[in-house]
Amino acid sequence: MLTDNVRSKLSALSRRLEEIDRMLAAPETAADMNLFRDLSRERGEIEPIVGRLHAYERAESDLAAAQELAADPEMKAFAAEESAAATHELERIEQELRIALLPKDPNDDRNIFLEIRAGTGGDESALFAGDLLRMYLRYAEGHGWQTEIVSKNESELGGYKEVIVRIIGRGAYSKLKFESGGHRVQRVPATESQGRIHTSACTVAVLPELDEIEEVKLNPADLRIDVFRASGAGGQHIQKTDSAVRITHLPTGMVVECQDERSQTQNKARAMAVLASRLYAQQVAEQHEREASERKNLIGSGDRSERIRTYNYPQGRVTDHRINLTLYRLEAIMNGDLEEIITALTTEHQAAALAELA
């Protein structure tokens, strides 16, 4: 059953929804587009929770009615069925309401920058980075999200030493934020003549794209901006101007390059956005580390050095080490079918958050 504290929070949200509806109907709100947009967004977040509350109250009424019927000997069996169904419904909705009341990650609805870097394993690691990129692009395509390659450093045999892709879509960060960490692959490389299994690794970092660069204070004095000629395929497509941009953040040593846009101005803007997102992610990580210095979150810190998942090709399995989940669906997963893993990670994260609140 819902505690008095939870009921109080839900009642407050119900009153707030009524207040928002009154405000949205007011002429002065329609004249202020910023206020109208903010209120509409807040309503969109609150309305589903209030809807679940109403469903919970209906289930409570159904349970009370079933308990009254139980007093009639002829209706006892029917009342027992109705009572069991209402109890099950109450338990289900209660869990949904508790999850809905968990503090919302302010970045969940943001677009992301997804960075993949080859690690140990040389050329095989770079090839695996390309496989991971394809996996995430397929997943994004399945959700109807747009993708843009921000920068790439291709290896000689194919794949990438480093690649950054921007994924544009509502909820991209909420879905992919637990992908940050070390990804390990076990397979026979194409260049292996003896058929031996090799182990290689890549790191993945998922960074929320900020609405405004100003959310991270970038002091121009802390930046060194270099322009250079972007590498091209030659022929008519060869770059004849210094359009590529490299930005170095001197205090941290972070370096961001962008050369995939057509103009120097566009490349600079994109590189600044990536740098701001990296710095923001670093600040958030440091804050979380301070807050959680005495405990380790079940999902993990998302630190790039942390091994989170292994892709074993000979056995056709994928194992996420954070939640001890093993799936024998490697081919489907590498083709972008990540939903089962992502749902399991999200569920574990919510369970840990609920336990912490309790």
mmCIF file of C-alpha atoms in Angstrom:
data_model
loop_
_atom_site.group_PDB
_atom_site.id
_atom_site.type_symbol
_atom_site.label_atom_id
_atom_site.label_comp_id
_atom_site.label_asym_id
_atom_site.label_seq_id
_atom_site.Cartn_x
_atom_site.Cartn_y
_atom_site.Cartn_z
ATOM 1 C CA MET A 1 0.000 0.000 0.000
ATOM 2 C CA LEU A 2 1.114 3.567 -0.644
ATOM 3 C CA THR A 3 2.601 5.321 2.366
ATOM 4 C CA ASP A 4 1.210 8.633 3.610
ATOM 5 C CA ASN A 5 4.356 10.364 2.337
ATOM 6 C CA VAL A 6 3.899 9.008 -1.191
ATOM 7 C CA ARG A 7 0.177 9.827 -1.175
ATOM 8 C CA SER A 8 0.992 13.380 -0.097
ATOM 9 C CA LYS A 9 3.406 13.811 -3.009
ATOM 10 C CA LEU A 10 0.868 12.407 -5.463
ATOM 11 C CA SER A 11 -1.905 14.666 -4.152
ATOM 12 C CA ALA A 12 0.379 17.669 -4.577
ATOM 13 C CA LEU A 13 1.053 16.666 -8.187
ATOM 14 C CA SER A 14 -2.683 16.286 -8.809
ATOM 15 C CA ARG A 15 -3.309 19.805 -7.492
ATOM 16 C CA ARG A 16 -0.420 21.124 -9.586
ATOM 17 C CA LEU A 17 -1.928 19.563 -12.722
ATOM 18 C CA GLU A 18 -5.221 21.364 -12.064
ATOM 19 C CA GLU A 19 -3.322 24.623 -11.539
ATOM 20 C CA ILE A 20 -1.377 24.174 -14.810
ATOM 21 C CA ASP A 21 -4.602 23.508 -16.726
ATOM 22 C CA ARG A 22 -6.075 26.758 -15.391
ATOM 23 C CA MET A 23 -2.924 28.669 -16.325
ATOM 24 C CA LEU A 24 -2.817 27.175 -19.827
ATOM 25 C CA ALA A 25 -6.416 28.293 -20.387
ATOM 26 C CA ALA A 26 -5.601 31.896 -19.403
ATOM 27 C CA PRO A 27 -5.150 34.448 -22.244
ATOM 28 C CA GLU A 28 -1.966 35.865 -20.708
ATOM 29 C CA THR A 29 -0.311 32.446 -20.888
ATOM 30 C CA ALA A 30 -1.152 32.068 -24.588
ATOM 31 C CA ALA A 31 0.527 35.436 -25.179
ATOM 32 C CA ASP A 32 3.781 34.274 -23.543
ATOM 33 C CA MET A 33 5.174 31.444 -25.690
ATOM 34 C CA ASN A 34 8.041 30.663 -23.293
ATOM 35 C CA LEU A 35 5.655 30.280 -20.348
ATOM 36 C CA PHE A 36 3.228 28.255 -22.488
ATOM 37 C CA ARG A 37 6.045 25.903 -23.576
ATOM 38 C CA ASP A 38 7.358 25.449 -20.017
ATOM 39 C CA LEU A 39 3.905 24.755 -18.606
ATOM 40 C CA SER A 40 3.102 22.324 -21.427
ATOM 41 C CA ARG A 41 6.351 20.446 -20.777
ATOM 42 C CA GLU A 42 5.625 20.269 -17.038
ATOM 43 C CA ARG A 43 2.094 19.068 -17.752
ATOM 44 C CA GLY A 44 3.450 16.348 -20.022
ATOM 45 C CA GLU A 45 5.620 15.084 -17.149
ATOM 46 C CA ILE A 46 2.920 15.246 -14.445
ATOM 47 C CA GLU A 47 -0.173 14.047 -16.315
ATOM 48 C CA PRO A 48 0.902 10.357 -16.685
ATOM 49 C CA ILE A 49 1.683 10.176 -12.940
ATOM 50 C CA VAL A 50 -1.707 11.628 -11.996
ATOM 51 C CA GLY A 51 -3.316 9.187 -14.429
ATOM 52 C CA ARG A 52 -1.641 6.292 -12.593
ATOM 53 C CA LEU A 53 -2.881 7.730 -9.282
ATOM 54 C CA HIS A 54 -6.462 7.697 -10.582
ATOM 55 C CA ALA A 55 -5.987 4.094 -11.755
ATOM 56 C CA TYR A 56 -4.698 3.192 -8.283
ATOM 57 C CA GLU A 57 -7.748 4.788 -6.655
ATOM 58 C CA ARG A 58 -10.068 2.838 -8.983
ATOM 59 C CA ALA A 59 -8.302 -0.391 -8.026
ATOM 60 C CA GLU A 60 -8.751 0.509 -4.348
ATOM 61 C CA SER A 61 -12.497 0.955 -4.961
ATOM 62 C CA ASP A 62 -12.627 -2.381 -6.781
ATOM 63 C CA LEU A 63 -10.899 -4.098 -3.846
ATOM 64 C CA ALA A 64 -13.318 -2.543 -1.330
ATOM 65 C CA ALA A 65 -16.288 -3.635 -3.433
ATOM 66 C CA ALA A 66 -14.925 -7.186 -3.679
ATOM 67 C CA GLN A 67 -14.448 -7.345 0.075
ATOM 68 C CA GLU A 68 -18.081 -6.311 0.566
ATOM 69 C CA LEU A 69 -19.249 -9.025 -1.835
ATOM 70 C CA ALA A 70 -17.341 -11.612 0.178
ATOM 71 C CA ALA A 71 -19.963 -11.320 2.917
ATOM 72 C CA ASP A 72 -22.470 -13.000 0.579
ATOM 73 C CA PRO A 73 -21.847 -16.800 0.598
ATOM 74 C CA GLU A 74 -23.070 -17.129 -2.993
ATOM 75 C CA MET A 75 -20.630 -14.457 -4.200
ATOM 76 C CA LYS A 76 -17.653 -15.621 -2.151
ATOM 77 C CA ALA A 77 -15.766 -17.339 -5.008
ATOM 78 C CA PHE A 78 -16.375 -14.446 -7.399
ATOM 79 C CA ALA A 79 -15.357 -11.947 -4.702
ATOM 80 C CA ALA A 80 -12.109 -13.842 -4.108
ATOM 81 C CA GLU A 81 -11.217 -13.615 -7.822
ATOM 82 C CA GLU A 82 -12.057 -9.908 -7.947
ATOM 83 C CA SER A 83 -10.117 -9.251 -4.758
ATOM 84 C CA ALA A 84 -7.012 -11.056 -6.087
ATOM 85 C CA ALA A 85 -7.193 -9.151 -9.390
ATOM 86 C CA ALA A 86 -7.562 -5.784 -7.631
ATOM 87 C CA THR A 87 -4.703 -6.575 -5.233
ATOM 88 C CA HIS A 88 -2.435 -7.516 -8.146
ATOM 89 C CA GLU A 89 -3.376 -4.281 -9.942
ATOM 90 C CA LEU A 90 -2.657 -2.216 -6.819
ATOM 91 C CA GLU A 91 0.798 -3.777 -6.456
ATOM 92 C CA ARG A 92 1.599 -3.171 -10.126
ATOM 93 C CA ILE A 93 0.498 0.479 -10.117
ATOM 94 C CA GLU A 94 2.186 1.126 -6.770
ATOM 95 C CA GLN A 95 5.530 0.044 -8.236
ATOM 96 C CA GLU A 96 4.970 2.274 -11.275
ATOM 97 C CA LEU A 97 4.132 5.237 -9.046
ATOM 98 C CA ARG A 98 7.213 4.757 -6.871
ATOM 99 C CA ILE A 99 9.415 4.679 -9.978
ATOM 100 C CA ALA A 100 7.638 7.744 -11.414
ATOM 101 C CA LEU A 101 8.398 9.674 -8.218
ATOM 102 C CA LEU A 102 12.124 8.912 -8.332
ATOM 103 C CA PRO A 103 14.248 12.041 -8.899
ATOM 104 C CA LYS A 104 14.467 12.579 -12.651
ATOM 105 C CA ASP A 105 17.863 12.817 -14.282
ATOM 106 C CA PRO A 106 17.811 16.325 -15.805
ATOM 107 C CA ASN A 107 19.768 15.048 -18.810
ATOM 108 C CA ASP A 108 17.442 12.154 -19.717
ATOM 109 C CA ASP A 109 15.719 13.923 -22.624
ATOM 110 C CA ARG A 110 18.912 15.378 -24.121
ATOM 111 C CA ASN A 111 20.687 14.505 -27.334
ATOM 112 C CA ILE A 112 24.072 12.895 -26.846
ATOM 113 C CA PHE A 113 27.623 12.751 -28.096
ATOM 114 C CA LEU A 114 28.700 9.104 -28.190
ATOM 115 C CA GLU A 115 32.464 8.578 -28.280
ATOM 116 C CA ILE A 116 34.069 5.235 -29.139
ATOM 117 C CA ARG A 117 37.821 4.728 -28.810
ATOM 118 C CA ALA A 118 39.911 1.705 -29.705
ATOM 119 C CA GLY A 119 41.913 0.346 -26.767
ATOM 120 C CA THR A 120 44.067 -2.723 -26.336
ATOM 121 C CA GLY A 121 44.177 -4.970 -29.358
ATOM 122 C CA GLY A 122 45.548 -2.806 -32.138
ATOM 123 C CA ASP A 123 43.823 -3.191 -35.511
ATOM 124 C CA GLU A 124 41.298 -5.684 -34.101
ATOM 125 C CA SER A 125 40.272 -3.130 -31.468
ATOM 126 C CA ALA A 126 39.728 -0.527 -34.194
ATOM 127 C CA LEU A 127 37.596 -2.995 -36.172
ATOM 128 C CA PHE A 128 35.544 -3.674 -33.052
ATOM 129 C CA ALA A 129 35.085 0.091 -32.578
ATOM 130 C CA GLY A 130 33.530 0.108 -36.046
ATOM 131 C CA ASP A 131 31.251 -2.772 -35.053
ATOM 132 C CA LEU A 132 30.138 -0.905 -31.934
ATOM 133 C CA LEU A 133 29.458 2.229 -33.980
ATOM 134 C CA ARG A 134 27.284 0.229 -36.377
ATOM 135 C CA MET A 135 25.447 -1.320 -33.415
ATOM 136 C CA TYR A 136 24.593 2.072 -31.920
ATOM 137 C CA LEU A 137 23.663 3.565 -35.303
ATOM 138 C CA ARG A 138 21.260 0.657 -35.908
ATOM 139 C CA TYR A 139 19.764 1.141 -32.428
ATOM 140 C CA ALA A 140 19.305 4.864 -33.081
ATOM 141 C CA GLU A 141 17.723 4.115 -36.471
ATOM 142 C CA GLY A 142 15.251 1.779 -34.786
ATOM 143 C CA HIS A 143 14.133 4.642 -32.529
ATOM 144 C CA GLY A 144 13.820 7.113 -35.389
ATOM 145 C CA TRP A 145 16.710 9.222 -34.081
ATOM 146 C CA GLN A 146 19.013 11.240 -36.327
ATOM 147 C CA THR A 147 22.771 10.644 -36.261
ATOM 148 C CA GLU A 148 25.717 12.780 -37.337
ATOM 149 C CA ILE A 149 29.393 11.782 -37.393
ATOM 150 C CA VAL A 150 31.202 14.633 -35.627
ATOM 151 C CA SER A 151 34.753 13.382 -36.110
ATOM 152 C CA LYS A 152 36.523 10.153 -36.971
ATOM 153 C CA ASN A 153 40.041 8.769 -37.088
ATOM 154 C CA GLU A 154 39.954 5.675 -39.280
ATOM 155 C CA SER A 155 42.445 2.822 -38.984
ATOM 156 C CA GLU A 156 44.389 1.372 -41.897
ATOM 157 C CA LEU A 157 42.489 -1.943 -41.989
ATOM 158 C CA GLY A 158 39.081 -0.402 -41.456
ATOM 159 C CA GLY A 159 37.300 0.534 -38.274
ATOM 160 C CA TYR A 160 38.170 3.512 -36.138
ATOM 161 C CA LYS A 161 40.864 4.519 -33.712
ATOM 162 C CA GLU A 162 38.356 7.089 -32.486
ATOM 163 C CA VAL A 163 34.909 8.188 -33.636
ATOM 164 C CA ILE A 164 32.379 10.628 -32.195
ATOM 165 C CA VAL A 165 28.742 10.544 -33.285
ATOM 166 C CA ARG A 166 25.970 12.941 -32.315
ATOM 167 C CA ILE A 167 22.621 11.241 -31.717
ATOM 168 C CA ILE A 168 19.595 13.525 -31.912
ATOM 169 C CA GLY A 169 16.391 12.233 -30.375
ATOM 170 C CA ARG A 170 14.225 12.708 -27.308
ATOM 171 C CA GLY A 171 15.329 10.317 -24.586
ATOM 172 C CA ALA A 172 18.626 9.374 -26.255
ATOM 173 C CA TYR A 173 20.586 9.966 -23.046
ATOM 174 C CA SER A 174 18.073 8.102 -20.854
ATOM 175 C CA LYS A 175 18.389 5.039 -23.083
ATOM 176 C CA LEU A 176 22.145 5.010 -23.677
ATOM 177 C CA LYS A 177 23.657 6.588 -20.544
ATOM 178 C CA PHE A 178 24.607 3.194 -19.076
ATOM 179 C CA GLU A 179 26.698 2.318 -22.156
ATOM 180 C CA SER A 180 29.693 4.295 -20.870
ATOM 181 C CA GLY A 181 32.594 2.044 -19.951
ATOM 182 C CA GLY A 182 34.910 -0.627 -21.281
ATOM 183 C CA HIS A 183 33.568 -3.016 -23.935
ATOM 184 C CA ARG A 184 35.584 -6.214 -24.481
ATOM 185 C CA VAL A 185 35.429 -8.529 -27.497
ATOM 186 C CA GLN A 186 36.633 -12.134 -27.731
ATOM 187 C CA ARG A 187 36.881 -13.525 -31.276
ATOM 188 C CA VAL A 188 39.228 -14.756 -34.002
ATOM 189 C CA PRO A 189 40.468 -11.665 -35.905
ATOM 190 C CA ALA A 190 40.342 -11.660 -39.688
ATOM 191 C CA THR A 191 44.142 -11.283 -39.683
ATOM 192 C CA GLU A 192 44.673 -14.354 -37.456
ATOM 193 C CA SER A 193 45.951 -17.257 -39.562
ATOM 194 C CA GLN A 194 46.128 -19.796 -36.709
ATOM 195 C CA GLY A 195 42.486 -19.451 -35.688
ATOM 196 C CA ARG A 196 43.352 -18.255 -32.183
ATOM 197 C CA ILE A 197 40.849 -16.229 -30.173
ATOM 198 C CA HIS A 198 42.032 -12.741 -29.280
ATOM 199 C CA THR A 199 40.704 -10.350 -26.656
ATOM 200 C CA SER A 200 40.445 -6.674 -27.551
ATOM 201 C CA ALA A 201 38.746 -3.711 -25.952
ATOM 202 C CA CYS A 202 37.176 -0.348 -26.706
ATOM 203 C CA THR A 203 35.905 2.409 -24.470
ATOM 204 C CA VAL A 204 32.550 4.115 -24.905
ATOM 205 C CA ALA A 205 31.560 7.455 -23.400
ATOM 206 C CA VAL A 206 28.032 8.849 -23.574
ATOM 207 C CA LEU A 207 27.872 12.610 -22.998
ATOM 208 C CA PRO A 208 24.658 14.655 -22.789
ATOM 209 C CA GLU A 209 24.604 17.525 -25.266
ATOM 210 C CA LEU A 210 24.083 20.799 -23.452
ATOM 211 C CA ASP A 211 21.383 23.257 -24.471
ATOM 212 C CA GLU A 212 23.843 26.091 -24.263
ATOM 213 C CA ILE A 213 27.621 26.043 -24.081
ATOM 214 C CA GLU A 214 27.313 28.656 -21.335
ATOM 215 C CA GLU A 215 26.159 25.879 -18.985
ATOM 216 C CA VAL A 216 29.872 25.139 -18.724
ATOM 217 C CA LYS A 217 31.956 28.265 -18.259
ATOM 218 C CA LEU A 218 34.491 28.299 -21.087
ATOM 219 C CA ASN A 219 37.075 30.979 -20.526
ATOM 220 C CA PRO A 220 38.562 32.010 -23.906
ATOM 221 C CA ALA A 221 41.942 32.332 -22.176
ATOM 222 C CA ASP A 222 41.783 28.602 -21.389
ATOM 223 C CA LEU A 223 41.375 27.625 -25.045
ATOM 224 C CA ARG A 224 43.901 27.153 -27.821
ATOM 225 C CA ILE A 225 42.192 26.999 -31.196
ATOM 226 C CA ASP A 226 44.091 25.686 -34.199
ATOM 227 C CA VAL A 227 42.807 25.451 -37.760
ATOM 228 C CA PHE A 228 44.158 23.064 -40.355
ATOM 229 C CA ARG A 229 43.278 21.524 -43.674
ATOM 230 C CA ALA A 230 40.859 18.630 -43.333
ATOM 231 C CA SER A 231 41.995 15.346 -44.792
ATOM 232 C CA GLY A 232 39.948 14.321 -47.822
ATOM 233 C CA ALA A 233 39.684 11.617 -50.416
ATOM 234 C CA GLY A 234 41.421 13.712 -53.043
ATOM 235 C CA GLY A 235 40.165 14.657 -56.491
ATOM 236 C CA GLN A 236 37.295 17.076 -56.667
ATOM 237 C CA HIS A 237 36.514 16.534 -52.971
ATOM 238 C CA ILE A 238 39.912 17.601 -51.639
ATOM 239 C CA GLN A 239 39.817 20.377 -49.053
ATOM 240 C CA LYS A 240 41.499 23.548 -50.315
ATOM 241 C CA THR A 241 40.933 25.661 -47.194
ATOM 242 C CA ASP A 242 41.840 25.400 -43.528
ATOM 243 C CA SER A 243 38.320 24.419 -42.411
ATOM 244 C CA ALA A 244 39.145 21.808 -39.754
ATOM 245 C CA VAL A 245 39.335 22.960 -36.145
ATOM 246 C CA ARG A 246 41.224 21.614 -33.125
ATOM 247 C CA ILE A 247 40.414 23.058 -29.684
ATOM 248 C CA THR A 248 42.648 22.383 -26.686
ATOM 249 C CA HIS A 249 41.329 23.089 -23.190
ATOM 250 C CA LEU A 250 44.566 24.075 -21.491
ATOM 251 C CA PRO A 251 43.586 23.486 -17.816
ATOM 252 C CA THR A 252 42.570 19.856 -18.437
ATOM 253 C CA GLY A 253 44.483 19.033 -21.620
ATOM 254 C CA MET A 254 41.276 17.919 -23.363
ATOM 255 C CA VAL A 255 41.545 18.072 -27.162
ATOM 256 C CA VAL A 256 38.607 18.064 -29.566
ATOM 257 C CA GLU A 257 38.880 18.011 -33.353
ATOM 258 C CA CYS A 258 36.105 18.489 -35.880
ATOM 259 C CA GLN A 259 36.529 18.403 -39.643
ATOM 260 C CA ASP A 260 33.312 16.867 -40.946
ATOM 261 C CA GLU A 261 31.392 20.112 -41.432
ATOM 262 C CA ARG A 262 31.872 22.239 -44.557
ATOM 263 C CA SER A 263 32.990 25.469 -42.937
ATOM 264 C CA GLN A 264 35.468 26.464 -40.268
ATOM 265 C CA THR A 265 32.670 28.230 -38.361
ATOM 266 C CA GLN A 266 30.533 25.079 -38.285
ATOM 267 C CA ASN A 267 33.465 22.919 -37.227
ATOM 268 C CA LYS A 268 34.377 25.341 -34.443
ATOM 269 C CA ALA A 269 30.803 25.413 -33.126
ATOM 270 C CA ARG A 270 30.567 21.608 -33.114
ATOM 271 C CA ALA A 271 33.979 21.212 -31.457
ATOM 272 C CA MET A 272 33.000 23.723 -28.763
ATOM 273 C CA ALA A 273 29.784 21.775 -28.121
ATOM 274 C CA VAL A 274 31.687 18.499 -27.727
ATOM 275 C CA LEU A 275 34.245 20.134 -25.412
ATOM 276 C CA ALA A 276 31.509 21.657 -23.251
ATOM 277 C CA SER A 277 29.769 18.278 -22.980
ATOM 278 C CA ARG A 278 33.006 16.542 -21.988
ATOM 279 C CA LEU A 279 33.751 19.128 -19.313
ATOM 280 C CA TYR A 280 30.180 18.917 -18.027
ATOM 281 C CA ALA A 281 30.390 15.113 -17.847
ATOM 282 C CA GLN A 282 33.665 15.404 -15.952
ATOM 283 C CA GLN A 283 32.118 17.826 -13.456
ATOM 284 C CA VAL A 284 29.117 15.528 -12.932
ATOM 285 C CA ALA A 285 31.394 12.493 -12.487
ATOM 286 C CA GLU A 286 33.480 14.324 -9.884
ATOM 287 C CA GLN A 287 30.324 15.372 -8.043
ATOM 288 C CA HIS A 288 28.971 11.808 -8.064
ATOM 289 C CA GLU A 289 32.319 10.508 -6.843
ATOM 290 C CA ARG A 290 32.202 12.894 -3.896
ATOM 291 C CA GLU A 291 28.600 11.958 -3.080
ATOM 292 C CA ALA A 292 29.164 8.219 -3.441
ATOM 293 C CA SER A 293 32.671 7.888 -2.015
ATOM 294 C CA GLU A 294 31.542 5.233 0.484
ATOM 295 C CA ARG A 295 29.280 3.203 -1.772
ATOM 296 C CA LYS A 296 29.351 1.880 -5.314
ATOM 297 C CA ASN A 297 26.228 2.233 -7.408
ATOM 298 C CA LEU A 298 24.936 -1.053 -8.795
ATOM 299 C CA ILE A 299 25.115 0.227 -12.346
ATOM 300 C CA GLY A 300 28.656 1.497 -11.920
ATOM 301 C CA SER A 301 30.232 4.881 -12.251
ATOM 302 C CA GLY A 302 30.424 4.814 -16.039
ATOM 303 C CA ASP A 303 34.148 5.419 -15.835
ATOM 304 C CA ARG A 304 35.802 4.624 -19.142
ATOM 305 C CA SER A 305 38.340 2.266 -17.568
ATOM 306 C CA GLU A 306 35.595 0.074 -16.103
ATOM 307 C CA ARG A 307 34.895 -3.133 -18.023
ATOM 308 C CA ILE A 308 31.140 -3.338 -18.318
ATOM 309 C CA ARG A 309 30.438 -5.854 -21.094
ATOM 310 C CA THR A 310 31.990 -8.748 -23.007
ATOM 311 C CA TYR A 311 31.030 -9.816 -26.535
ATOM 312 C CA ASN A 312 32.092 -13.444 -27.054
ATOM 313 C CA TYR A 313 31.787 -14.426 -30.714
ATOM 314 C CA PRO A 314 32.729 -18.146 -30.521
ATOM 315 C CA GLN A 315 29.930 -18.728 -27.978
ATOM 316 C CA GLY A 316 27.545 -16.176 -29.490
ATOM 317 C CA ARG A 317 26.977 -14.514 -26.142
ATOM 318 C CA VAL A 318 27.010 -11.052 -24.620
ATOM 319 C CA THR A 319 27.555 -10.592 -20.880
ATOM 320 C CA ASP A 320 26.944 -7.375 -18.965
ATOM 321 C CA HIS A 321 29.117 -7.743 -15.874
ATOM 322 C CA ARG A 322 27.380 -5.054 -13.823
ATOM 323 C CA ILE A 323 24.151 -7.019 -13.509
ATOM 324 C CA ASN A 324 25.407 -10.537 -14.359
ATOM 325 C CA LEU A 325 23.197 -10.679 -17.444
ATOM 326 C CA THR A 326 24.191 -13.111 -20.210
ATOM 327 C CA LEU A 327 22.297 -13.296 -23.500
ATOM 328 C CA TYR A 328 22.998 -15.756 -26.319
ATOM 329 C CA ARG A 329 21.846 -13.306 -28.981
ATOM 330 C CA LEU A 330 25.116 -11.725 -30.052
ATOM 331 C CA GLU A 331 24.243 -11.340 -33.753
ATOM 332 C CA ALA A 332 20.954 -9.558 -32.998
ATOM 333 C CA ILE A 333 22.606 -7.323 -30.413
ATOM 334 C CA MET A 334 25.400 -6.312 -32.793
ATOM 335 C CA ASN A 335 22.642 -5.410 -35.266
ATOM 336 C CA GLY A 336 21.247 -2.902 -32.802
ATOM 337 C CA ASP A 337 18.809 -4.999 -30.761
ATOM 338 C CA LEU A 338 19.917 -3.589 -27.404
ATOM 339 C CA GLU A 339 16.534 -3.112 -25.778
ATOM 340 C CA GLU A 340 16.682 -6.165 -23.501
ATOM 341 C CA ILE A 341 20.044 -5.093 -22.068
ATOM 342 C CA ILE A 342 19.026 -1.451 -21.701
ATOM 343 C CA THR A 343 15.736 -2.368 -20.003
ATOM 344 C CA ALA A 344 17.544 -4.655 -17.548
ATOM 345 C CA LEU A 345 20.085 -1.947 -16.689
ATOM 346 C CA THR A 346 17.342 0.648 -16.213
ATOM 347 C CA THR A 347 15.340 -1.717 -13.997
ATOM 348 C CA GLU A 348 18.367 -2.451 -11.798
ATOM 349 C CA HIS A 349 19.135 1.254 -11.526
ATOM 350 C CA GLN A 350 15.552 2.002 -10.479
ATOM 351 C CA ALA A 351 15.597 -0.837 -7.933
ATOM 352 C CA ALA A 352 18.794 0.524 -6.402
ATOM 353 C CA ALA A 353 17.317 4.035 -6.278
ATOM 354 C CA LEU A 354 14.124 2.741 -4.646
ATOM 355 C CA ALA A 355 16.123 0.812 -2.059
ATOM 356 C CA GLU A 356 18.157 3.914 -1.302
ATOM 357 C CA LEU A 357 15.014 6.003 -0.825
ATOM 358 C CA ALA A 358 13.525 3.328 1.421
#
